[in-house]
Coordinates of C-alpha atoms in Angstrom, one line a residue:
Chain A
M24 CA -25.5 -72.4 -66.8
G25 CA -24.9 -69.0 -65.2
A26 CA -28.4 -67.8 -66.2
P27 CA -30.5 -67.0 -63.1
H28 CA -32.1 -70.1 -61.7
G29 CA -31.5 -72.1 -64.8
H30 CA -34.8 -71.0 -66.4
H31 CA -33.1 -69.3 -69.2
L32 CA -35.3 -70.8 -71.9
H33 CA -38.7 -70.1 -70.3
W34 CA -40.4 -66.9 -71.3
H35 CA -43.0 -65.9 -68.8
G36 CA -46.4 -65.4 -70.5
H37 CA -50.1 -66.2 -70.5
S38 CA -50.7 -67.2 -74.1
P39 CA -53.0 -70.1 -75.0
I40 CA -49.9 -72.2 -75.6
H41 CA -48.5 -71.3 -72.1
R42 CA -51.8 -72.3 -70.6
L43 CA -52.0 -75.8 -72.2
P44 CA -51.2 -78.6 -69.7
A45 CA -47.5 -79.6 -70.0
H46 CA -48.3 -83.3 -70.7
V47 CA -50.6 -82.3 -73.6
K48 CA -47.7 -80.2 -75.0
L49 CA -45.3 -83.1 -74.6
V50 CA -47.5 -85.5 -76.4
S51 CA -48.1 -82.9 -79.1
L52 CA -44.4 -82.3 -79.5
L53 CA -43.6 -86.0 -79.8
A54 CA -46.4 -86.6 -82.3
F55 CA -45.4 -83.6 -84.4
V56 CA -41.7 -84.6 -84.5
V57 CA -42.5 -88.2 -85.4
T58 CA -44.8 -87.0 -88.2
V59 CA -42.1 -84.7 -89.5
V60 CA -39.4 -87.4 -89.3
A61 CA -41.7 -89.8 -91.1
T62 CA -42.2 -87.5 -94.0
P63 CA -40.3 -88.4 -97.2
R64 CA -37.7 -85.7 -97.8
E65 CA -38.6 -85.3 -101.5
A66 CA -42.0 -83.9 -100.4
Y67 CA -40.6 -80.4 -100.3
W68 CA -43.9 -78.6 -100.1
A69 CA -44.9 -80.7 -97.0
F70 CA -41.9 -79.2 -95.1
A71 CA -43.0 -75.7 -96.1
A72 CA -46.4 -76.6 -94.7
Y73 CA -44.9 -77.8 -91.4
L74 CA -42.8 -74.6 -91.2
L75 CA -46.0 -72.5 -91.6
L76 CA -47.7 -74.5 -88.9
M77 CA -44.7 -74.1 -86.6
L78 CA -44.5 -70.4 -87.2
G79 CA -48.1 -70.2 -86.4
V80 CA -47.5 -71.8 -83.0
W81 CA -44.5 -69.5 -82.4
V82 CA -46.7 -66.5 -83.1
A83 CA -49.5 -67.8 -80.9
S84 CA -47.1 -68.3 -78.0
R85 CA -46.4 -64.5 -78.0
V86 CA -42.8 -65.2 -77.3
P87 CA -40.7 -62.6 -79.2
L88 CA -39.6 -64.1 -82.5
G89 CA -36.1 -62.7 -82.0
Y90 CA -35.8 -64.5 -78.6
L91 CA -36.8 -67.7 -80.2
A92 CA -34.6 -67.2 -83.3
R93 CA -31.5 -66.6 -81.1
R94 CA -32.0 -69.8 -79.3
M95 CA -32.0 -71.8 -82.6
V96 CA -28.2 -71.7 -82.4
V97 CA -28.4 -74.9 -80.5
E98 CA -28.9 -76.5 -83.9
V99 CA -25.5 -75.4 -85.3
P100 CA -23.7 -78.7 -84.8
F101 CA -26.3 -80.5 -86.9
V102 CA -26.1 -77.8 -89.5
V103 CA -22.3 -78.2 -89.8
F104 CA -22.8 -82.0 -90.0
A105 CA -25.5 -81.6 -92.7
L106 CA -23.3 -79.2 -94.7
L107 CA -20.4 -81.7 -94.7
I108 CA -22.5 -84.6 -96.1
P109 CA -22.6 -83.4 -99.8
F110 CA -18.8 -83.3 -99.8
V111 CA -18.2 -86.7 -98.4
A112 CA -21.2 -88.7 -99.7
T113 CA -20.8 -91.0 -102.7
G114 CA -23.0 -91.3 -105.7
P115 CA -23.7 -89.2 -108.8
R116 CA -22.2 -85.7 -108.5
V117 CA -23.4 -82.2 -109.5
D118 CA -21.1 -79.2 -110.0
V119 CA -22.1 -76.1 -108.1
G120 CA -19.6 -73.4 -109.1
P121 CA -16.1 -74.8 -108.3
L122 CA -17.5 -77.5 -106.0
S123 CA -18.4 -81.0 -106.9
L124 CA -21.2 -82.2 -104.6
S125 CA -22.9 -85.6 -104.2
E126 CA -26.5 -85.6 -105.2
P127 CA -27.7 -88.1 -102.6
G128 CA -25.6 -86.2 -100.2
L129 CA -27.4 -83.0 -101.0
L130 CA -30.7 -84.7 -100.5
A131 CA -29.6 -86.2 -97.2
A132 CA -28.3 -82.9 -96.0
W133 CA -31.6 -81.2 -96.9
G134 CA -33.5 -83.9 -95.0
I135 CA -31.5 -83.6 -91.9
L136 CA -31.5 -79.8 -92.0
A137 CA -35.3 -79.5 -92.5
K138 CA -36.2 -82.1 -90.0
A139 CA -33.8 -80.9 -87.3
T140 CA -34.9 -77.3 -87.8
L141 CA -38.6 -78.2 -87.4
G142 CA -37.7 -80.4 -84.4
V143 CA -35.7 -77.6 -82.7
M144 CA -38.5 -75.1 -83.4
A145 CA -41.1 -77.4 -81.8
S146 CA -38.9 -78.1 -78.8
L147 CA -38.3 -74.4 -78.3
A148 CA -42.0 -73.8 -78.5
L149 CA -42.4 -76.2 -75.6
A150 CA -39.4 -75.0 -73.6
T151 CA -40.2 -71.3 -73.9
T152 CA -43.8 -71.7 -72.8
T153 CA -43.4 -74.4 -70.0
E154 CA -41.6 -74.1 -66.7
P155 CA -39.1 -76.9 -66.3
R156 CA -40.9 -78.2 -63.2
D157 CA -44.1 -78.3 -65.2
I158 CA -42.4 -80.4 -67.8
V159 CA -41.3 -82.8 -65.1
A160 CA -44.8 -82.9 -63.7
G161 CA -46.1 -83.6 -67.2
L162 CA -43.7 -86.5 -67.7
E163 CA -44.9 -87.8 -64.4
H164 CA -48.5 -87.5 -65.6
L165 CA -47.5 -89.4 -68.7
R166 CA -46.4 -92.3 -66.4
L167 CA -42.6 -91.8 -66.8
P168 CA -41.1 -94.2 -64.2
A169 CA -41.1 -92.6 -60.7
L170 CA -37.4 -93.1 -60.3
M171 CA -36.7 -91.0 -63.4
V172 CA -39.1 -88.3 -62.4
G173 CA -37.4 -88.2 -59.1
I174 CA -34.0 -87.8 -60.6
L175 CA -35.2 -85.0 -62.9
T176 CA -36.9 -83.2 -60.0
F177 CA -33.8 -83.3 -57.8
M178 CA -31.7 -82.2 -60.7
L179 CA -33.9 -79.1 -61.2
R180 CA -34.0 -78.3 -57.5
Y181 CA -30.3 -78.7 -56.8
L182 CA -28.7 -77.4 -60.0
D183 CA -28.6 -73.9 -58.7
V184 CA -27.3 -75.1 -55.3
V185 CA -24.5 -77.0 -56.9
V186 CA -23.7 -74.2 -59.4
G187 CA -23.6 -71.8 -56.4
E188 CA -21.2 -74.0 -54.6
L189 CA -19.0 -74.3 -57.7
E190 CA -19.0 -70.5 -58.0
R191 CA -18.0 -70.0 -54.3
M192 CA -15.2 -72.6 -54.8
R193 CA -14.0 -70.7 -57.8
I194 CA -14.0 -67.4 -56.0
A195 CA -12.1 -68.9 -53.0
R196 CA -9.6 -70.4 -55.5
E197 CA -9.0 -67.2 -57.3
S198 CA -8.8 -65.2 -54.0
R199 CA -5.7 -67.2 -53.2
G200 CA -4.1 -66.2 -56.4
F201 CA -5.1 -69.0 -58.7
R202 CA -5.6 -68.4 -62.4
A203 CA -6.3 -71.2 -64.9
T204 CA -4.0 -70.1 -67.6
S205 CA -2.1 -73.3 -68.5
V206 CA -2.4 -77.0 -68.4
R207 CA -0.3 -77.2 -65.3
Q208 CA -3.2 -75.7 -63.4
W209 CA -5.6 -78.4 -64.4
P210 CA -5.0 -80.5 -61.3
A211 CA -6.5 -77.8 -59.1
I212 CA -9.6 -77.7 -61.3
A213 CA -9.8 -81.5 -61.1
A214 CA -9.5 -81.3 -57.3
T215 CA -12.3 -78.8 -57.3
T216 CA -14.5 -81.1 -59.3
G217 CA -13.7 -84.0 -57.0
A218 CA -14.5 -81.9 -54.0
L219 CA -17.8 -80.8 -55.6
F220 CA -18.7 -84.4 -56.2
I221 CA -18.1 -85.4 -52.6
R222 CA -20.0 -82.4 -51.3
S223 CA -23.0 -83.1 -53.6
Y224 CA -22.9 -86.8 -52.6
E225 CA -22.9 -85.8 -48.9
R226 CA -25.7 -83.3 -49.5
G227 CA -27.6 -86.2 -51.2
E228 CA -27.3 -88.2 -48.0
R229 CA -28.5 -85.3 -45.9
V230 CA -31.5 -84.7 -48.1
H231 CA -32.3 -88.4 -47.8
L232 CA -32.1 -88.1 -44.0
A233 CA -34.4 -85.1 -44.1
M234 CA -36.9 -87.1 -46.3
L235 CA -36.8 -90.1 -44.0
S236 CA -37.5 -87.8 -41.1
R237 CA -40.7 -86.7 -42.8
G238 CA -41.9 -90.2 -43.2
Y239 CA -40.5 -91.0 -46.7
G240 CA -41.0 -94.7 -47.4
G241 CA -39.4 -95.1 -50.8
R242 CA -42.3 -93.7 -52.9
M243 CA -43.0 -90.1 -53.6
P244 CA -46.5 -89.2 -52.7
L245 CA -48.7 -88.1 -55.6
L246 CA -49.6 -84.5 -54.8
H247 CA -51.3 -83.4 -58.0
E248 CA -54.2 -85.3 -59.3
T249 CA -55.4 -83.3 -62.2
S250 CA -57.9 -84.1 -64.9
T251 CA -57.3 -82.8 -68.3
P252 CA -60.4 -81.4 -70.1
A253 CA -60.9 -82.8 -73.6
S254 CA -60.8 -79.3 -75.0
A255 CA -57.2 -79.0 -73.8
W256 CA -56.3 -82.2 -75.6
A257 CA -58.2 -81.0 -78.7
R258 CA -56.3 -77.7 -78.8
G259 CA -52.9 -79.3 -78.0
L260 CA -53.2 -82.0 -80.6
A261 CA -54.4 -79.6 -83.3
L262 CA -50.8 -79.1 -84.4
P263 CA -49.8 -82.8 -84.9
A264 CA -53.2 -83.5 -86.4
A265 CA -52.6 -80.8 -89.0
A266 CA -49.1 -82.2 -89.6
L267 CA -50.5 -85.7 -90.0
L268 CA -52.9 -84.4 -92.7
V269 CA -49.9 -82.9 -94.5
L270 CA -48.0 -86.2 -94.2
V271 CA -51.0 -88.2 -95.6
A272 CA -51.3 -85.8 -98.4
A273 CA -47.6 -86.0 -99.2
V274 CA -47.6 -89.8 -99.2
V275 CA -50.8 -90.0 -101.3
L276 CA -49.8 -87.4 -103.9
R277 CA -46.3 -88.9 -104.4
Chain B
M1023 CA -49.6 -90.6 -15.1
S1024 CA -48.8 -89.0 -18.4
F1025 CA -45.7 -89.9 -20.4
P1026 CA -43.0 -87.4 -21.0
V1027 CA -43.1 -86.3 -24.7
L1028 CA -39.5 -87.3 -25.0
D1029 CA -38.0 -90.1 -22.8
V1030 CA -34.4 -91.0 -23.5
Q1031 CA -33.0 -93.7 -21.2
G1032 CA -29.4 -94.8 -21.0
L1033 CA -28.9 -94.2 -24.7
A1034 CA -25.5 -95.3 -26.0
Y1035 CA -24.3 -95.4 -29.6
A1036 CA -21.2 -96.2 -31.5
Y1037 CA -20.9 -95.5 -35.2
P1038 CA -20.1 -98.5 -37.5
D1039 CA -16.5 -97.3 -37.7
G1040 CA -16.2 -97.9 -33.9
H1041 CA -16.3 -94.2 -32.9
Q1042 CA -18.5 -94.0 -29.9
A1043 CA -20.6 -90.9 -29.8
L1044 CA -23.1 -91.4 -26.9
F1045 CA -22.3 -93.0 -23.5
G1046 CA -25.6 -93.4 -21.7
V1047 CA -27.8 -90.3 -22.3
N1048 CA -30.8 -89.7 -20.0
L1049 CA -33.2 -86.9 -21.0
H1050 CA -36.8 -86.2 -20.4
V1051 CA -38.8 -83.5 -22.0
H1052 CA -42.3 -82.8 -20.9
Q1053 CA -45.3 -81.4 -22.7
G1054 CA -45.0 -77.7 -23.5
E1055 CA -41.4 -77.3 -22.5
R1056 CA -38.8 -75.6 -24.6
V1057 CA -35.4 -77.1 -23.9
A1058 CA -32.0 -76.0 -25.3
L1059 CA -29.5 -78.7 -26.0
L1060 CA -26.1 -77.1 -25.6
G1061 CA -22.6 -78.6 -26.1
P1062 CA -19.4 -78.1 -27.9
N1063 CA -18.7 -79.4 -31.4
G1064 CA -18.4 -83.1 -31.5
A1065 CA -20.3 -83.6 -28.3
G1066 CA -22.8 -86.0 -29.9
K1067 CA -25.7 -83.5 -30.3
T1068 CA -26.5 -84.5 -33.9
T1069 CA -26.2 -88.2 -33.1
L1070 CA -28.6 -87.8 -30.3
V1071 CA -31.1 -85.9 -32.5
L1072 CA -30.9 -88.6 -35.2
H1073 CA -32.0 -91.2 -32.5
L1074 CA -35.1 -89.2 -31.6
N1075 CA -36.9 -90.2 -34.8
G1076 CA -35.2 -93.6 -35.4
I1077 CA -32.8 -92.6 -38.2
L1078 CA -30.1 -94.1 -36.0
T1079 CA -31.0 -97.1 -33.8
A1080 CA -29.9 -97.2 -30.2
G1081 CA -26.9 -99.4 -29.5
K1082 CA -28.0 -99.6 -25.9
G1083 CA -30.8 -97.9 -24.0
A1084 CA -34.1 -96.7 -25.4
V1085 CA -36.0 -93.7 -26.7
A1086 CA -39.7 -93.3 -26.4
V1087 CA -41.9 -90.5 -27.7
S1088 CA -45.1 -89.9 -25.7
G1089 CA -44.9 -93.5 -24.5
L1090 CA -44.3 -95.0 -27.9
P1091 CA -40.9 -96.7 -28.1
V1092 CA -38.8 -95.9 -31.1
T1093 CA -38.6 -99.2 -33.0
K1094 CA -38.7 -100.3 -36.6
D1095 CA -42.4 -101.1 -36.5
N1096 CA -43.4 -97.6 -35.2
L1097 CA -41.2 -95.5 -37.4
L1098 CA -43.9 -93.7 -39.4
E1099 CA -45.8 -92.7 -36.3
I1100 CA -42.5 -91.7 -34.5
R1101 CA -41.6 -89.5 -37.5
R1102 CA -45.0 -87.9 -37.3
R1103 CA -44.5 -87.2 -33.6
V1104 CA -40.9 -85.9 -33.8
G1105 CA -40.4 -83.1 -36.3
I1106 CA -36.7 -82.4 -37.1
V1107 CA -35.8 -79.2 -38.7
F1108 CA -32.3 -79.6 -40.1
Q1109 CA -29.6 -77.0 -40.2
D1110 CA -29.4 -76.4 -43.9
P1111 CA -32.8 -75.6 -45.4
D1112 CA -31.5 -76.6 -48.8
D1113 CA -31.3 -80.2 -47.4
Q1114 CA -34.8 -80.0 -46.1
L1115 CA -36.5 -78.3 -49.1
F1116 CA -36.2 -80.5 -52.1
M1117 CA -39.6 -80.2 -53.9
P1118 CA -40.2 -77.9 -56.8
T1119 CA -42.5 -75.5 -54.8
V1120 CA -43.0 -74.5 -51.3
R1121 CA -46.5 -75.9 -51.3
D1122 CA -45.3 -79.4 -52.5
D1123 CA -42.6 -79.4 -49.9
V1124 CA -44.8 -78.7 -47.0
A1125 CA -47.3 -81.3 -48.4
F1126 CA -44.6 -83.9 -48.6
G1127 CA -44.7 -84.9 -44.9
P1128 CA -48.5 -85.1 -44.4
A1129 CA -48.8 -86.8 -47.8
N1130 CA -46.5 -89.5 -46.6
L1131 CA -48.8 -89.9 -43.6
G1132 CA -51.6 -90.6 -46.1
L1133 CA -53.4 -87.3 -46.2
R1134 CA -54.9 -86.3 -49.5
G1135 CA -57.2 -83.6 -51.0
A1136 CA -58.8 -80.9 -48.9
E1137 CA -57.4 -82.2 -45.7
L1138 CA -53.9 -82.0 -47.1
D1139 CA -54.4 -78.5 -48.4
A1140 CA -55.7 -77.4 -45.1
R1141 CA -52.6 -78.7 -43.3
V1142 CA -50.3 -77.0 -45.8
A1143 CA -52.2 -73.7 -45.5
S1144 CA -52.1 -73.7 -41.7
A1145 CA -48.5 -74.7 -41.4
L1146 CA -47.5 -71.9 -43.9
E1147 CA -49.7 -69.5 -42.0
A1148 CA -48.0 -70.3 -38.7
V1149 CA -44.6 -69.3 -40.1
G1150 CA -45.9 -66.3 -42.1
M1151 CA -45.1 -67.8 -45.5
A1152 CA -48.6 -68.3 -46.8
D1153 CA -48.0 -65.9 -49.7
F1154 CA -45.0 -67.9 -51.0
A1155 CA -46.8 -71.3 -51.5
D1156 CA -46.2 -71.4 -55.2
R1157 CA -42.6 -70.2 -55.2
P1158 CA -39.7 -72.5 -55.8
P1159 CA -37.7 -72.7 -52.6
H1160 CA -34.5 -71.5 -54.2
H1161 CA -36.1 -68.2 -55.0
L1162 CA -36.5 -67.4 -51.3
S1163 CA -34.1 -65.7 -48.9
F1164 CA -32.3 -67.8 -46.4
G1165 CA -34.5 -66.7 -43.5
Q1166 CA -37.6 -67.5 -45.5
R1167 CA -36.3 -70.9 -46.4
R1168 CA -35.6 -71.7 -42.8
R1169 CA -39.2 -70.7 -41.9
V1170 CA -40.5 -72.9 -44.7
A1171 CA -38.4 -75.7 -43.3
V1172 CA -40.1 -75.3 -40.0
A1173 CA -43.5 -75.3 -41.8
T1174 CA -42.6 -78.6 -43.5
V1175 CA -42.4 -80.2 -40.1
L1176 CA -45.3 -78.4 -38.5
A1177 CA -47.6 -79.7 -41.3
M1178 CA -47.1 -83.1 -39.7
E1179 CA -48.5 -81.8 -36.4
P1180 CA -45.6 -83.1 -34.4
E1181 CA -45.6 -83.5 -30.6
I1182 CA -42.1 -82.2 -30.4
L1183 CA -40.2 -79.9 -32.7
V1184 CA -36.5 -80.6 -32.8
L1185 CA -34.5 -77.7 -34.3
D1186 CA -30.8 -78.1 -35.3
E1187 CA -29.1 -74.7 -35.0
P1188 CA -32.2 -72.7 -35.9
S1189 CA -30.4 -69.3 -35.7
S1190 CA -27.3 -70.2 -37.8
N1191 CA -26.6 -68.0 -40.8
L1192 CA -29.6 -65.8 -40.1
D1193 CA -29.3 -62.0 -40.0
P1194 CA -30.5 -60.4 -36.8
A1195 CA -33.9 -59.5 -38.1
S1196 CA -34.6 -63.1 -39.5
R1197 CA -33.3 -64.5 -36.2
R1198 CA -35.8 -62.4 -34.2
E1199 CA -38.6 -63.2 -36.6
L1200 CA -37.9 -66.9 -36.2
A1201 CA -37.9 -66.5 -32.4
D1202 CA -41.3 -64.8 -32.6
I1203 CA -42.6 -67.7 -34.6
L1204 CA -41.2 -70.3 -32.3
R1205 CA -42.7 -68.5 -29.3
S1206 CA -46.1 -68.4 -31.0
L1207 CA -46.2 -72.1 -31.6
D1208 CA -48.0 -74.3 -29.2
V1209 CA -45.6 -77.2 -29.4
T1210 CA -42.8 -78.8 -27.3
V1211 CA -39.4 -77.8 -28.5
L1212 CA -35.9 -79.2 -28.3
M1213 CA -33.4 -76.8 -29.7
V1214 CA -29.8 -77.7 -30.5
T1215 CA -27.8 -74.5 -30.5
H1216 CA -24.5 -72.7 -30.0
D1217 CA -26.3 -69.4 -29.8
L1218 CA -26.5 -69.0 -26.0
P1219 CA -28.5 -65.7 -26.0
Y1220 CA -31.0 -67.4 -28.3
A1221 CA -31.3 -70.4 -25.9
L1222 CA -31.8 -68.0 -23.0
E1223 CA -34.4 -66.0 -24.9
L1224 CA -36.5 -69.0 -26.0
C1225 CA -35.9 -71.9 -23.6
E1226 CA -36.6 -71.9 -19.9
R1227 CA -34.5 -75.1 -19.5
A1228 CA -31.2 -76.1 -20.9
V1229 CA -29.1 -79.3 -20.9
I1230 CA -25.4 -79.6 -21.7
L1231 CA -24.3 -82.7 -23.7
S1232 CA -20.6 -83.2 -23.5
D1233 CA -18.5 -86.2 -24.6
G1234 CA -21.7 -88.2 -25.1
V1235 CA -23.3 -87.7 -21.7
I1236 CA -25.7 -85.1 -20.2
V1237 CA -23.5 -83.1 -17.8
A1238 CA -25.9 -80.4 -16.7
D1239 CA -29.6 -79.9 -16.7
G1240 CA -31.5 -76.9 -15.2
P1241 CA -32.9 -73.5 -15.8
T1242 CA -31.1 -71.9 -18.8
R1243 CA -30.1 -68.8 -16.8
D1244 CA -28.5 -70.9 -14.0
I1245 CA -26.7 -73.1 -16.5
L1246 CA -25.3 -70.1 -18.4
L1247 CA -24.2 -68.4 -15.1
D1248 CA -22.4 -71.6 -13.9
E1249 CA -19.0 -70.5 -15.1
E1250 CA -17.2 -73.6 -14.0
T1251 CA -19.4 -76.0 -15.8
M1252 CA -19.5 -73.8 -18.9
R1253 CA -15.7 -73.6 -19.1
A1254 CA -15.3 -77.3 -18.5
H1255 CA -17.4 -78.0 -21.6
R1256 CA -16.0 -75.4 -23.9
L1257 CA -19.0 -73.2 -23.7
E1258 CA -18.6 -69.5 -23.7
L1259 CA -20.9 -66.5 -23.5
P1260 CA -20.5 -64.0 -26.4
F1261 CA -18.6 -60.9 -25.6
G1262 CA -20.6 -58.4 -23.6
F1263 CA -23.5 -60.8 -22.9
N1264 CA -24.2 -61.3 -19.2
P1265 CA -27.4 -63.2 -18.3
A1266 CA -27.1 -62.0 -14.7
T1267 CA -27.9 -58.4 -15.8
L1268 CA -31.0 -59.4 -17.7
P1269 CA -34.3 -59.1 -16.0
E1270 CA -35.9 -62.3 -14.8
R1271 CA -38.4 -63.8 -17.2

């Protein structure tokens, strides 16, 4: 929130990754993540291979690596969770300096950390190279139910409007001397939230009226009928295909 | 004999909570006219507008658009014929891009492909927003959004354009640009407004709706100069504005 227009992940560019159709990227992301998650965590070299593949995608997207790396902080809660496991898990223990750690716990932590990191890297590659509305269009193309596509579309469209309203209400509140410094002021914030809900609800009704007025009959018209060239699929699926090869090798060589 | 574009006869309506908003409204608008609908807050203007395309259903009386009665069976055709531009463009523009939003109406009418693209292009052209087709609506200025809102309705090729407070929240330049656009359109207009100079500038005829009935109907200039009627219905000219001193149109 607060970032202009809520597009704070997208990095404008024209790399081959940017140009891939969103639905191809979505399928590619899903296939890659499933492959990574299916990989046995003892196959350490496989994860190194995935990491190389993913770094290759990052470089190909021409999004500055620092920009991507900073956005990896979204993973921190998982990291904390993973770091706790060796302390609380049971089983045979190893001593690392003054600490006594659980061996299965260490392995579990490694698995979570490696898989989550690769998943976040892949998601970032999608998010930085694809406009939010293209992602929604991609989901629509992949036959996500129309109702859910509708909800996502409206959320994207009205997020800024609602945030703007919230901001104006905050300014109006503070202009009358309000400062949220103690718990006693929470009721005012709760009232703001309630007012915002009512306003958004009423706006929803007005939007619906405006839609009806333009002949809306309960079904969004399909405006974009695009065909995807096989070459786009081939390029887009190269990443999960390579990952799958790694997985097969990891399983066979075990 | 040709039908009036808009034919409202004895229209009465009470909201489900019992509040009666309209008490027998009679209004005819003919092809090519631009009519201002004036009235104080709470006069029933919005309620009347919502009857014109069948969002609300008449309690008593009838509405017809170019001879076609507003009934459940005709709703889609009625909504094509009556294009309503709502006051807040953020309510009207809900699609991810300007182009998609303008395409929404004609697509609901069944248009597809090249025909749809042509409609969108000409509607955006008419409001001078052709260069903004691929922009998300929330990246536009308020005046631009209002113009796109007009285009979303023009794309349905309506027989009458109904504008709810078209000049509200616009800066003077945007207000004038919108007036230029509205004048350039070859379409019948019904304009709900509190902006009396705007009504005089754009509409040769004005009607006053007050307490759910039409209380005055005539040339805009005469209506605005009728001090007694104006005062009786809480209408006031802005400071320093005197229609009598303006040259005849």
